[in-house]
Amino acid sequence: MSDILFEEVPCLDLADFTSGDKSKKAAFVSKLGEAYENIGFVSIKNHGLDQAMQDELYAAIQSFFSLPDDKKSKYEKPEIGFQRGYTGKGKEHAKGRNTGDLKEFYHVGQPLDQISNDDPVKEEYVANIWPKEIPEYKDISLKVFQTLEAAGRIMLQAIALNLGLKENYFDSKIENGNSILRSIHYFPITNPEAVPADAVRAAEHGDINLITLLMGASADGLQVLRKDGKWIPITALPDQLVVNVGDMLERLTNKKLKSTIHRVVNPPRELMNTSRYSIPFFLHPRSEMDLSCLDSCVDQDHPKAFEDCTAGEFLDERLKELGLKK
């Protein structure tokens, strides 16, 4: 496939894949592969997450993040690597950096009561933490979690076909996977002079997981690094999700699919005292998934680039690099 320098992230219609029309399905798979081999990002519509659900979740997280810091900190659990509940301002930094990002966030994971007791993965997870001040947050978070998980499963089916795998290759690997719904608040900066000179809302990074599904953010700022070194802006329309390749999928495909570096830049100084909200869903597999490079992605021109490891081992390593786990 020839190199393509996209000026904007391609938009695809997920209904083309699920419609039952073979030619539309094949075209979707082809366009998805083209985008993921070149820029690692697409936006999709007809994904199942309606505007009412998005609005309800945004309203709930705005209510939570407007609470005083001492109330929010009651839901912070460093002893579990911040994998559930609240993570305070500046606690996370990008890999290779020490300056914390100008954000705070809240994590929701797999609901334990919906995992069978026969599934050993249940023992690996901790229960979700719900802020008692915002009772509506639980139901809408779980509804969005399950909707995005379902959309992600379909996207992975298309990715599997693009890789020459069986369509259901990923299904069992993500069943009760260690996925995370992260509600982010890029908080207002009332005194820009007081923050470190290199502090940004989210420093350049790649995502850890298989794929990320991002609801339309509340303000501009997200940028992706094109292979020629140019940063291009990404803005999801209200009816679209941005879906990008994560590091686990890049490892599995021996860099055939690109986990592209992206960032959230600071707004102009006159707008730094405004909030920005964003809600990505990090779709993770089960911890035992083997991330060894697929044989079909290794050849003389593309020698194996990564050591073998499991998804659980890779996640542990990255959480330590991000400062979230000791």
Coordinates of C-alpha atoms in Angstrom, one line a residue, residues 128-287:
N128 CA -15.8 0.5 40.3
I129 CA -15.9 3.5 42.6
W130 CA -18.9 5.8 42.3
P131 CA -19.1 9.4 43.6
K132 CA -22.0 9.6 46.0
E133 CA -22.4 13.4 45.2
I134 CA -23.3 12.5 41.5
P135 CA -25.6 9.5 41.7
E136 CA -26.5 9.7 38.0
Y137 CA -22.9 9.1 37.0
K138 CA -23.0 5.4 37.6
D139 CA -25.9 4.4 35.2
I140 CA -24.9 6.7 32.3
S141 CA -21.2 5.7 32.6
L142 CA -22.0 2.0 32.4
K143 CA -24.4 2.6 29.5
V144 CA -21.7 4.5 27.6
F145 CA -19.0 1.9 28.5
Q146 CA -21.1 -0.9 27.1
T147 CA -22.1 1.0 24.0
L148 CA -18.5 1.9 23.1
E149 CA -17.3 -1.6 23.9
A150 CA -19.9 -3.0 21.4
A151 CA -18.7 -0.4 18.7
G152 CA -15.1 -1.3 19.4
R153 CA -15.8 -5.0 18.9
I154 CA -17.2 -4.3 15.4
M155 CA -14.2 -2.1 14.6
L156 CA -11.9 -5.0 15.6
Q157 CA -13.8 -7.3 13.4
A158 CA -13.1 -5.0 10.5
I159 CA -9.5 -4.8 11.5
A160 CA -9.2 -8.6 11.7
L161 CA -10.5 -8.9 8.1
N162 CA -8.1 -6.3 6.9
L163 CA -5.2 -8.4 8.5
G164 CA -6.4 -11.5 6.8
L165 CA -7.7 -13.0 10.1
K166 CA -11.0 -14.5 10.8
E167 CA -13.6 -11.8 11.5
N168 CA -14.1 -13.0 15.1
Y169 CA -10.4 -13.2 15.9
F170 CA -10.5 -10.5 18.6
D171 CA -14.0 -11.4 20.1
S172 CA -12.8 -13.8 22.7
K173 CA -9.7 -11.8 23.4
I174 CA -11.7 -8.7 24.5
E175 CA -14.5 -10.5 26.3
N176 CA -14.5 -9.0 29.8
G177 CA -11.3 -7.2 28.7
N178 CA -9.5 -4.7 31.0
S179 CA -11.1 -1.7 29.2
I180 CA -11.4 1.8 30.7
L181 CA -13.8 4.7 30.2
R182 CA -11.8 7.8 31.1
S183 CA -13.7 11.1 31.7
I184 CA -11.1 13.9 31.5
H185 CA -11.3 17.5 32.7
Y186 CA -8.6 19.8 31.3
F187 CA -9.0 22.3 34.1
P188 CA -8.8 26.1 33.7
I189 CA -5.4 27.7 34.2
T190 CA -6.1 31.0 36.0
N191 CA -2.4 31.9 36.4
P192 CA -0.5 30.6 33.3
E193 CA 2.8 32.2 34.6
A194 CA 2.8 29.7 37.5
V195 CA 2.7 26.5 35.6
P196 CA 5.9 24.9 34.3
A197 CA 6.9 26.1 30.9
D198 CA 6.7 22.6 29.4
A199 CA 3.3 21.8 31.0
V200 CA 0.6 20.9 28.5
R201 CA -2.9 19.5 28.7
A202 CA -1.7 16.1 27.3
A203 CA 1.9 15.8 26.1
E204 CA 2.5 13.8 23.0
H205 CA 1.9 10.1 23.5
G206 CA 0.6 6.9 22.0
D207 CA -2.2 5.0 23.6
I208 CA -1.4 1.7 25.4
N209 CA -4.5 -0.4 24.4
L210 CA -5.7 -2.1 21.2
I211 CA -7.9 0.8 20.0
T212 CA -9.3 4.0 21.5
L213 CA -12.8 5.3 20.8
L214 CA -13.1 9.0 21.6
M215 CA -16.4 10.9 22.0
G216 CA -16.4 14.4 20.5
A217 CA -14.3 16.7 22.8
S218 CA -15.8 19.9 24.1
A219 CA -13.1 22.2 22.5
D220 CA -10.3 22.1 19.9
G221 CA -6.8 21.0 20.8
L222 CA -6.3 17.4 19.8
Q223 CA -3.6 17.0 17.2
V224 CA -2.0 13.9 15.5
L225 CA 1.6 13.7 14.2
R226 CA 1.6 12.8 10.5
K227 CA 4.5 10.6 9.3
D228 CA 6.1 13.6 7.6
G229 CA 6.4 15.3 10.9
K230 CA 3.4 17.7 10.5
W231 CA 0.8 18.0 13.3
I232 CA -2.7 18.0 12.0
P233 CA -5.8 18.9 14.0
I234 CA -8.6 16.4 14.8
T235 CA -12.1 17.5 15.5
A236 CA -14.8 15.0 15.8
L237 CA -18.2 16.2 14.7
P238 CA -21.0 15.6 17.3
D239 CA -22.2 12.5 15.5
Q240 CA -18.8 10.9 15.1
L241 CA -16.3 9.0 17.2
V242 CA -12.6 9.2 16.6
V243 CA -11.1 5.7 16.7
N244 CA -7.3 5.2 16.7
V245 CA -4.8 2.4 16.9
G246 CA -3.1 1.8 20.2
D247 CA 0.4 0.4 21.0
M248 CA -0.9 -3.1 21.7
L249 CA -2.3 -3.4 18.2
E250 CA 0.8 -1.9 16.7
R251 CA 2.9 -4.6 18.5
L252 CA 0.6 -7.3 17.3
T253 CA 0.8 -6.2 13.7
N254 CA 4.6 -5.5 13.8
K255 CA 4.0 -1.8 13.1
K256 CA 1.8 -2.5 10.0
L257 CA -1.0 -0.6 11.8
K258 CA 0.3 2.7 13.3
S259 CA -0.2 3.8 16.9
T260 CA 0.3 7.4 16.0
I261 CA 1.6 10.0 18.4
H262 CA -1.0 12.6 19.4
R263 CA -1.4 15.4 21.9
V264 CA -3.7 18.0 23.4
V265 CA -2.2 21.4 23.1
N266 CA -2.9 24.3 25.4
P267 CA -5.4 26.9 24.2
P268 CA -4.3 30.5 23.5
R269 CA -3.3 32.2 26.7
E270 CA -6.6 34.3 26.7
L271 CA -8.6 31.0 26.7
M272 CA -6.5 29.1 29.3
N273 CA -9.0 29.9 32.0
T274 CA -11.6 27.7 30.3
S275 CA -12.4 24.0 30.8
R276 CA -12.1 21.3 28.2
Y277 CA -13.8 17.9 28.6
S278 CA -13.0 14.7 26.8
I279 CA -14.1 11.1 27.1
P280 CA -12.0 8.4 25.5
F281 CA -12.8 4.6 25.8
F282 CA -9.6 2.6 26.0
L283 CA -10.4 -0.8 24.6
H284 CA -8.1 -3.4 26.3
P285 CA -8.0 -7.2 25.8
R286 CA -7.9 -9.7 28.6
S287 CA -4.5 -9.7 30.3

